[in-house]
Short mmCIF file of C-alpha atoms and ligand atoms in Angstrom, two decimals:
data_model
loop_
_atom_site.label_atom_id
_atom_site.label_comp_id
_atom_site.label_asym_id
_atom_site.label_seq_id
_atom_site.Cartn_x
_atom_site.Cartn_y
_atom_site.Cartn_z
CA UNK K 1 -106.25 61.28 89.84
CA UNK K 2 -102.50 61.64 90.26
CA UNK K 3 -102.51 65.26 89.17
CA UNK K 4 -105.40 66.06 91.54
CA UNK K 5 -103.41 64.41 94.37
CA UNK K 6 -100.30 66.39 93.49
CA UNK K 7 -102.36 69.56 93.29
CA UNK K 8 -103.78 68.91 96.77
CA UNK K 9 -100.30 68.24 98.17
CA UNK K 10 -99.00 71.47 96.65
CA UNK K 11 -101.99 73.36 98.06
CA UNK K 12 -101.43 72.00 101.54
CA UNK K 13 -97.72 72.84 101.39
CA UNK K 14 -98.74 76.35 100.41
CA UNK K 15 -101.01 76.55 103.43
CA UNK K 16 -98.15 75.45 105.65
CA UNK K 17 -95.83 77.99 104.09
CA UNK K 18 -98.31 80.81 104.55
CA UNK K 19 -99.67 79.90 107.93
CA UNK K 20 -96.67 78.96 109.91
CA UNK K 21 -95.31 75.93 111.60
CA UNK K 22 -96.62 72.39 111.20
CA UNK K 23 -98.09 71.20 114.48
CA UNK K 24 -100.51 68.85 116.19
CA UNK K 25 -103.59 70.29 117.89
CA UNK K 26 -105.89 69.15 120.65
CA UNK K 27 -108.36 71.04 122.76
CA UNK K 28 -109.89 70.30 126.12
CA UNK K 29 -111.76 71.95 128.99
CA UNK K 30 -110.77 72.22 132.65
CA UNK K 31 -112.20 73.83 135.77
CA UNK K 32 -115.87 72.93 135.34
CA UNK K 33 -118.37 72.01 137.96
CA UNK K 34 -122.03 71.13 137.53
CA UNK K 35 -124.62 73.52 138.87
CA UNK K 36 -128.30 72.61 139.17
CA UNK K 37 -130.65 73.70 136.41
CA UNK K 38 -134.27 72.63 136.94
CA UNK K 39 -134.08 68.90 137.63
CA UNK K 40 -130.84 68.61 135.63
CA UNK K 41 -127.56 70.52 135.58
CA UNK K 42 -125.23 72.67 133.47
CA UNK K 43 -121.42 72.83 133.45
CA UNK K 44 -119.93 76.06 134.63
CA UNK K 45 -116.58 77.78 135.28
CA UNK K 46 -114.53 75.93 132.67
CA UNK K 47 -111.89 77.26 130.30
CA UNK K 48 -111.39 76.23 126.71
CA UNK K 49 -107.74 75.20 126.23
CA UNK K 50 -106.04 74.77 122.86
CA UNK K 51 -102.81 72.78 122.97
CA UNK K 52 -100.44 72.97 120.01
CA UNK K 53 -97.35 70.77 119.71
CA UNK K 54 -94.64 71.17 117.05
CA UNK K 55 -94.86 68.33 114.52
CA UNK K 56 -91.11 67.70 114.61
CA UNK K 57 -87.91 68.60 116.39
CA UNK K 58 -86.83 68.59 120.02
CA UNK K 59 -89.29 70.16 122.44
CA UNK K 60 -88.24 73.02 124.67
CA UNK K 61 -88.32 72.33 128.39
CA UNK K 62 -91.36 74.44 129.28
CA UNK K 63 -94.50 75.12 127.26
CA UNK K 64 -95.80 78.64 126.80
CA UNK K 65 -99.29 79.49 128.14
CA UNK K 66 -101.02 82.53 126.61
CA UNK K 67 -103.82 84.29 128.47
CA UNK K 68 -105.38 87.07 126.39
CA UNK K 69 -106.75 90.42 127.59
CA UNK K 70 -110.19 92.07 127.83
CA UNK K 71 -112.62 91.55 124.95
CA UNK K 72 -110.26 89.05 123.33
CA UNK K 73 -109.87 85.27 123.07
CA UNK K 74 -107.01 82.87 122.40
CA UNK K 75 -107.26 83.66 118.68
CA UNK K 76 -105.15 86.78 119.39
CA UNK K 77 -101.99 84.69 119.12
CA UNK K 78 -102.93 82.23 116.35
CA UNK K 79 -102.67 84.32 113.21
CA UNK K 80 -102.78 88.08 112.82
CA UNK K 81 -105.92 89.77 111.44
CA UNK K 82 -104.04 90.38 108.18
CA UNK K 83 -103.30 86.66 107.83
CA UNK K 84 -99.68 86.37 108.97
CA UNK K 85 -98.52 83.73 111.45
CA UNK K 86 -99.03 84.86 115.05
CA UNK K 87 -96.88 84.56 118.15
CA UNK K 88 -98.10 80.99 118.76
CA UNK K 89 -96.47 80.03 115.44
CA UNK K 90 -93.22 81.66 116.37
CA UNK K 91 -93.02 79.63 119.58
CA UNK K 92 -93.95 76.43 117.72
CA UNK K 93 -91.19 77.14 115.19
CA UNK K 94 -88.72 77.34 118.09
CA UNK K 95 -89.82 74.02 119.57
CA UNK K 96 -92.21 75.24 122.27
CA UNK K 97 -95.49 73.57 123.04
CA UNK K 98 -98.18 76.24 123.19
CA UNK K 99 -101.35 76.46 125.27
CA UNK K 100 -103.99 79.09 124.52
CA UNK K 101 -107.12 79.62 126.57
CA UNK K 102 -110.33 81.57 126.26
CA UNK K 103 -110.91 83.11 129.69
CA UNK K 104 -113.88 81.67 131.67
CA UNK K 105 -117.32 82.91 130.54
CA UNK K 106 -115.77 84.20 127.33
CA UNK K 107 -115.49 82.99 123.73
CA UNK K 108 -115.53 79.21 123.64
CA UNK K 109 -115.66 79.05 127.46
CA UNK K 110 -119.41 79.29 127.96
CA UNK K 111 -121.07 82.22 129.71
CA UNK K 112 -124.05 80.86 131.62
CA UNK K 113 -127.05 83.04 132.15
CA UNK K 114 -128.19 83.13 135.83
CA UNK K 115 -124.80 81.76 136.96
CA UNK K 116 -122.25 84.20 135.54
CA UNK K 117 -122.50 87.94 136.12
CA UNK K 118 -123.32 90.58 133.49
CA UNK K 119 -121.15 91.14 130.44
CA UNK K 120 -119.82 94.16 128.57
CA UNK K 121 -118.65 94.53 124.97
CA UNK K 122 -116.15 97.02 123.54
CA UNK K 123 -117.73 99.01 120.72
CA UNK K 124 -115.85 99.58 117.47
CA UNK K 125 -115.08 103.26 118.19
CA UNK K 126 -113.46 102.39 121.51
CA UNK K 127 -111.36 99.71 119.83
CA UNK K 128 -110.12 102.17 117.18
CA UNK K 129 -109.38 104.77 119.86
CA UNK K 130 -107.50 102.48 122.21
CA UNK K 131 -105.90 99.90 119.99
CA UNK K 132 -105.92 100.24 116.24
CA UNK K 133 -106.16 103.91 115.16
CA UNK K 134 -104.86 105.84 118.16
CA UNK K 135 -103.04 108.16 115.77
CA UNK K 136 -106.36 109.50 114.44
CA UNK K 137 -107.89 110.19 117.84
CA UNK K 138 -104.82 111.40 119.68
CA UNK K 139 -106.19 110.89 123.18
CA UNK K 140 -102.82 110.75 124.99
CA UNK K 141 -99.20 111.78 124.43
CA UNK K 142 -97.54 109.50 121.81
CA UNK K 143 -100.87 108.26 120.40
CA UNK K 144 -99.84 109.84 117.08
CA UNK K 145 -96.62 107.80 116.97
CA UNK K 146 -98.70 104.70 116.21
CA UNK K 147 -97.77 103.34 112.76
CA UNK K 148 -97.61 99.55 113.10
CA UNK K 149 -101.28 98.53 112.98
CA UNK K 150 -101.90 96.95 109.54
CA UNK K 151 -104.59 98.93 107.67
CA UNK K 152 -106.32 102.11 108.81
CA UNK K 153 -107.70 100.65 112.04
CA UNK K 154 -111.31 101.73 111.57
CA UNK K 155 -114.63 100.19 110.48
CA UNK K 156 -114.67 99.32 106.79
CA UNK K 157 -111.01 98.40 106.64
CA UNK K 158 -110.93 94.64 106.05
CA UNK K 159 -108.15 94.01 108.57
CA UNK K 160 -109.88 96.03 111.29
CA UNK K 161 -113.14 94.29 110.47
CA UNK K 162 -111.51 90.87 110.90
CA UNK K 163 -110.04 91.92 114.21
CA UNK K 164 -113.19 93.53 115.53
CA UNK K 165 -115.33 90.57 114.47
CA UNK K 166 -113.09 88.33 116.61
CA UNK K 167 -113.89 90.28 119.77
CA UNK K 168 -116.34 88.94 122.33
CA UNK K 169 -118.24 90.12 125.43
CA UNK K 170 -116.48 89.80 128.79
CA UNK K 171 -117.61 89.70 132.41
CA UNK K 172 -118.14 93.25 133.52
CA UNK K 173 -116.05 93.09 136.71
CA UNK K 174 -112.39 92.19 137.09
CA UNK K 175 -113.20 90.69 140.47
CA UNK K 176 -115.51 88.06 138.98
CA UNK K 177 -113.08 87.47 136.10
CA UNK K 178 -110.22 87.26 138.60
CA UNK K 179 -111.90 84.62 140.75
CA UNK K 180 -113.00 82.55 137.76
CA UNK K 181 -109.59 82.73 136.07
CA UNK K 182 -107.75 81.77 139.22
CA UNK K 183 -110.03 78.77 139.70
CA UNK K 184 -109.93 77.49 136.11
CA UNK K 185 -106.28 78.26 135.35
CA UNK K 186 -105.16 76.62 138.60
CA UNK K 187 -106.99 73.50 137.43
CA UNK K 188 -105.16 73.84 134.10
CA UNK K 189 -101.72 74.02 135.75
CA UNK K 190 -102.60 71.04 137.95
CA UNK K 191 -103.19 69.13 134.72
CA UNK K 192 -100.29 70.33 132.55
CA UNK K 193 -97.61 71.31 135.10
CA UNK K 194 -94.84 73.84 134.53
CA UNK K 195 -95.28 76.70 132.05
CA UNK K 196 -93.96 80.06 130.98
CA UNK K 197 -96.97 82.36 131.39
CA UNK K 198 -97.65 85.19 128.91
CA UNK K 199 -100.33 87.66 129.93
CA UNK K 200 -101.62 90.72 128.12
CA UNK K 201 -103.29 93.78 129.59
CA UNK K 202 -106.28 92.70 131.76
CA UNK K 203 -105.01 89.15 132.19
CA UNK K 204 -101.93 90.36 134.07
CA UNK K 205 -104.35 90.97 136.97
CA UNK K 206 -105.16 87.25 136.87
CA UNK K 207 -101.61 86.00 136.27
CA UNK K 208 -100.28 87.17 139.67
CA UNK K 209 -102.93 85.32 141.74
CA UNK K 210 -102.48 82.26 139.49
CA UNK K 211 -98.74 82.24 140.18
CA UNK K 212 -99.51 82.83 143.87
CA UNK K 213 -101.69 79.70 143.90
CA UNK K 214 -99.21 77.51 141.94
CA UNK K 215 -95.76 79.15 142.20
CA UNK K 216 -93.82 75.98 141.39
CA UNK K 217 -95.66 75.60 138.06
CA UNK K 218 -94.98 79.14 136.81
CA UNK K 219 -91.35 79.33 135.71
CA UNK K 220 -91.44 82.88 134.35
CA UNK K 221 -94.04 85.54 133.51
CA UNK K 222 -94.10 87.80 130.48
CA UNK K 223 -96.59 90.57 130.86
CA UNK K 224 -97.39 92.68 127.81
CA UNK K 225 -98.70 96.12 128.88
CA UNK K 226 -100.03 94.73 132.17
CA UNK K 227 -103.28 95.73 133.86
CA UNK K 228 -102.44 98.46 136.35
CA UNK K 229 -101.21 100.77 137.76
CA UNK K 230 -101.44 99.56 141.38
CA UNK K 231 -104.52 100.40 143.46
CA UNK K 232 -106.10 102.89 141.04
CA UNK K 233 -107.53 103.34 137.56
CA UNK K 234 -105.18 104.22 134.71
CA UNK K 235 -105.34 107.40 132.64
CA UNK K 236 -108.58 106.18 131.05
CA UNK K 237 -110.39 106.06 134.43
CA UNK K 238 -108.27 108.21 136.73
CA UNK K 239 -108.80 108.35 140.49
CA UNK K 240 -111.00 105.24 140.52
CA UNK K 241 -109.90 102.84 143.26
CA UNK K 242 -109.13 99.42 141.72
CA UNK K 243 -107.00 96.32 142.32
CA UNK K 244 -107.24 96.51 146.15
CA UNK K 245 -104.61 93.78 146.57
CA UNK K 246 -102.15 95.95 144.64
CA UNK K 247 -102.40 94.51 141.15
CA UNK K 248 -105.39 92.19 141.53
CA UNK K 249 -108.96 92.13 142.76
CA UNK K 250 -108.55 88.69 144.34
CA UNK K 251 -106.42 87.93 147.39
CA UNK K 252 -102.69 87.43 146.99
CA UNK K 253 -100.29 86.26 149.70
CA UNK K 254 -98.18 88.96 151.34
CA UNK K 255 -95.36 88.65 153.84
CA UNK K 256 -95.81 89.88 156.52
CA UNK K 257 -99.30 88.43 156.02
CA UNK K 258 -102.52 90.41 155.75
CA UNK K 259 -106.10 89.24 155.82
CA UNK K 260 -107.64 92.42 154.47
CA UNK K 261 -106.08 94.57 151.73
CA UNK K 262 -106.82 97.70 153.77
CA UNK K 263 -103.86 96.59 155.90
CA UNK K 264 -101.50 97.54 153.05
CA UNK K 265 -99.83 100.84 153.89
CA UNK K 266 -99.61 102.95 150.75
CA UNK K 267 -98.17 106.28 149.69
CA UNK K 268 -98.48 108.36 146.54
CA UNK K 269 -95.25 108.35 144.58
CA UNK K 270 -95.36 111.47 142.46
CA UNK K 271 -91.66 112.08 141.80
CA UNK K 272 -90.92 111.80 138.07
CA UNK K 273 -94.34 110.36 137.17
CA UNK K 274 -96.29 111.54 134.15
CA UNK K 275 -99.65 113.24 134.81
CA UNK K 276 -103.03 111.57 134.29
CA UNK K 277 -103.07 109.05 137.16
CA UNK K 278 -101.64 108.61 140.64
CA UNK K 279 -98.77 106.20 141.17
CA UNK K 280 -99.52 104.51 144.50
CA UNK K 281 -96.84 102.27 145.98
CA UNK K 282 -96.44 100.64 149.39
CA UNK K 283 -94.84 102.55 152.20
CA UNK K 284 -91.45 101.10 153.03
CA UNK K 285 -90.73 98.62 154.44
CA UNK K 286 -93.01 96.99 151.89
CA UNK K 287 -94.64 93.61 152.22
CA UNK K 288 -93.51 90.98 149.72
CA UNK K 289 -95.30 88.60 147.38
CA UNK K 290 -93.66 85.75 149.21
CA UNK K 291 -94.79 83.00 146.79
CA UNK K 292 -93.60 84.77 143.65
CA UNK K 293 -90.08 85.75 144.66
CA UNK K 294 -88.42 83.11 142.46
CA UNK K 295 -90.41 83.92 139.33
CA UNK K 296 -88.65 86.26 136.88
CA UNK K 297 -90.85 88.79 135.08
CA UNK K 298 -90.56 90.63 131.77
CA UNK K 299 -92.80 93.65 131.18
CA UNK K 300 -93.02 94.99 127.64
CA UNK K 301 -94.53 98.37 126.76
CA UNK K 302 -94.95 99.90 123.33
CA UNK K 303 -93.96 103.37 122.18
CA UNK K 304 -97.41 104.77 121.46
CA UNK K 305 -99.87 103.06 123.85
CA UNK K 306 -101.39 104.85 126.84
CA UNK K 307 -99.59 102.22 128.94
CA UNK K 308 -96.37 104.15 128.28
CA UNK K 309 -97.62 106.68 130.81
CA UNK K 310 -97.94 104.39 133.84
CA UNK K 311 -96.36 100.97 133.27
CA UNK K 312 -93.22 102.19 135.06
CA UNK K 313 -95.34 102.53 138.22
CA UNK K 314 -96.61 98.97 137.83
CA UNK K 315 -93.03 97.76 137.42
CA UNK K 316 -91.90 99.70 140.50
CA UNK K 317 -94.67 98.07 142.52
CA UNK K 318 -93.63 94.61 141.28
CA UNK K 319 -90.03 95.32 142.28
CA UNK K 320 -91.22 96.57 145.66
CA UNK K 321 -93.04 93.29 146.37
CA UNK K 322 -89.73 91.57 145.65
CA UNK K 323 -89.90 90.42 142.04
CA UNK K 324 -87.01 90.60 139.59
CA UNK K 325 -88.48 92.52 136.65
CA UNK K 326 -86.93 93.32 133.29
CA UNK K 327 -88.80 96.28 131.82
CA UNK K 328 -88.50 96.88 128.07
CA UNK K 329 -89.95 99.92 126.38
CA UNK K 330 -89.88 98.89 122.73
CA UNK K 331 -88.57 102.25 121.53
CA UNK K 332 -85.50 101.76 123.75
CA UNK K 333 -84.53 98.68 121.72
CA UNK K 334 -85.17 100.40 118.39
CA UNK K 335 -88.72 99.12 117.81
CA UNK K 336 -91.02 102.02 116.98
CA UNK K 337 -94.68 102.78 116.30
CA UNK K 338 -96.38 99.96 118.20
CA UNK K 339 -99.56 100.12 120.25
CA UNK K 340 -101.37 97.93 122.78
CA UNK K 341 -101.96 95.01 120.35
CA UNK K 342 -98.27 94.71 119.44
CA UNK K 343 -98.46 90.94 118.85
CA UNK K 344 -100.78 91.50 115.87
CA UNK K 345 -99.03 94.47 114.36
CA UNK K 346 -96.85 94.60 111.24
CA UNK K 347 -93.63 93.93 113.13
CA UNK K 348 -95.07 91.28 115.48
CA UNK K 349 -92.36 88.80 114.49
CA UNK K 350 -89.61 91.28 115.26
CA UNK K 351 -91.02 91.87 118.78
CA UNK K 352 -91.29 88.20 119.63
CA UNK K 353 -87.90 87.37 118.13
CA UNK K 354 -85.85 90.21 119.58
CA UNK K 355 -87.60 90.78 122.89
CA UNK K 356 -90.15 88.26 124.19
CA UNK K 357 -88.85 85.01 122.71
CA UNK K 358 -85.24 85.89 123.38
CA UNK K 359 -86.00 86.58 127.05
CA UNK K 360 -88.02 83.37 127.41
CA UNK K 361 -85.22 81.32 125.82
CA UNK K 362 -82.75 82.80 128.28
CA UNK K 363 -84.91 82.36 131.38
CA UNK K 364 -85.97 78.81 130.40
CA UNK K 365 -82.35 77.75 130.03
CA UNK K 366 -81.51 79.18 133.46
CA UNK K 367 -84.30 77.34 135.28
C1 NAG T 1 -110.50 103.03 106.26
O1 NAG T 1 -110.64 102.21 105.11
C2 NAG T 1 -112.00 101.91 104.76
C3 NAG T 1 -111.95 100.94 103.60
O2 NAG T 1 -111.19 101.44 102.55
C4 NAG T 1 -112.74 103.19 104.45
O3 NAG T 1 -114.09 102.88 104.19
C5 NAG T 1 -112.65 104.11 105.65
O4 NAG T 1 -113.24 105.36 105.33
C6 NAG T 1 -111.20 104.35 106.03
N1 NAG T 1 -111.20 105.12 107.26
C7 NAG T 1 -110.35 106.11 107.45
C8 NAG T 1 -110.46 106.82 108.77
O5 NAG T 1 -109.50 106.46 106.63
C1 NAG T 2 -103.01 110.22 146.82
O1 NAG T 2 -103.69 110.09 145.58
C2 NAG T 2 -105.08 109.89 145.71
C3 NAG T 2 -105.64 109.59 144.31
O2 NAG T 2 -105.27 110.55 143.38
C4 NAG T 2 -105.72 111.13 146.32
O3 NAG T 2 -107.10 110.93 146.47
C5 NAG T 2 -105.07 111.37 147.68
O4 NAG T 2 -105.55 112.58 148.22
C6 NAG T 2 -103.54 111.44 147.57
N1 NAG T 2 -102.99 111.47 148.90
C7 NAG T 2 -102.06 112.34 149.27
C8 NAG T 2 -101.59 112.22 150.68
O5 NAG T 2 -101.61 113.17 148.48
C1 NAG T 3 -93.11 108.63 123.80
O1 NAG T 3 -92.17 108.33 122.80
C2 NAG T 3 -90.87 108.83 123.06
C3 NAG T 3 -90.04 108.59 121.79
O2 NAG T 3 -89.87 107.22 121.56
C4 NAG T 3 -90.31 108.16 124.29
O3 NAG T 3 -89.04 108.69 124.59
C5 NAG T 3 -91.25 108.39 125.46
O4 NAG T 3 -90.82 107.61 126.58
C6 NAG T 3 -92.68 107.96 125.10
N1 NAG T 3 -93.57 108.37 126.16
C7 NAG T 3 -94.50 107.56 126.66
C8 NAG T 3 -95.39 108.15 127.69
O5 NAG T 3 -94.65 106.41 126.30
#
C-alpha cells in the first residue's frame, strides 16, 4: 500500500514538473440569456471562462485575461501542442491569476442553431500555409524564415495533428463575433473587475470595443499580431473593405463623436509601406478613442508572419487615435524564426519572459 502511495505521489510530482505551475482551477459561464425554444428555452450568448489561480505565493495586482484568435479556443495558452507548459503557466509561475475564455459560439461556449449565424472552419492546408509550415509554401516575403514551429507543420506530424485537432468552427462574420464578444466579455469584466487583456489576431478586433465599454477595468492591452490593418483586408484579402470603425466591426467611441463610421475622414498612407495592401489612416486632425487614452498597448509581431507586412500600419492607426503603443518586432530584440502562433512555438517561453511578461510586469507596477 505504502509503496503504491509513494509511487502515486512521485507520479503526480512528475506531472507537476512536466506541466508547469501548481494552481487551482474553476470554470464558469457569463453573458447568457434565455431565448425561447418551442415551449421552453435555451441559453445563448455565454462565454466559457477558465480561472486559474497560483497554488502559493503572493498574487500580482491584476489578473491576465487571454482571448484567443480565429479558429482557436482558450487551450492555445494552456500547454503547447508538443506538451510544454504554455503562456498561462508562465503567468501562474509569476504569481498572476489567469482567465481564459472560449469566444461566444465557439468551443465550450455553445453555438446554437437558429440563433447564432453560420460558421466556418479552417482546413488543414490553410493552417499549414498561414501558421505552421509557412516556410514550405512561401506565400509572402519572410515566410521562409519560419523555423520555430515544433515539427514539420503538416498533416501526419503528431504535433501538427494535435494542434489541428484542437481547432474549432467559428462564426463566419467578425461583426457577429464582435457583437457577441463585446456583450459576453463586458459581463465577464463586470464580474471579475480589473485585468490585463491579451488578445491574438482576430480577437484584437474585439479587445478595443471591450476596452471602450469598460475602460476602467482594462489596465493594459497586449495584442499579438492584431487583426488589421485599419479599414481594409490584409495581404490575404487585399482591397476588401473591413473594420469600418477603424479596427473593429462594432461601434467604438470617437472624440469628436460620430454616429456613423462613414463620418471618419480617411486617407491612404503609402509612404514607406510594403506592397500587398493599402494602409488607410485618418486624415489629420484625427479623432481619438477617448475612452482608451489611459490604456497602454504592446503590439508584438514575429519575424516570418504575414503580419510583418502591415502591423506597422495598425500601430500607426492606434497612435493616431491617441494610444501609447510599444511595438516590438521580435527580430529586433534578437528573437528569430517565429510565426503567427508564437505562443506555441519552440521558444514560447523566451517570448513571454523577455517581451510580453516583462512589459506586463512593468505596466502593472506603474498602474
Ligand atoms: C511531416 O511528417 C509526417 C510524419 O512523419 C509525414 O507523414 C509528412 O510527410 C511530413 N510532411 C512533410 C511536408 O515533410
Ligand atoms: C486608396 O486605397 C483604396 C484601396 O486600395 C483605393 O480603392 C483608393 O482608390 C485609394 N484612394 C486614393 C485617393 O488613392
Ligand atoms: C523580414 O525579416 C527581416 C530580417 O529579420 C526583417 O528585417 C524585416 O523587417 C522582415 N520583414 C517583414 C515584412 O516582416
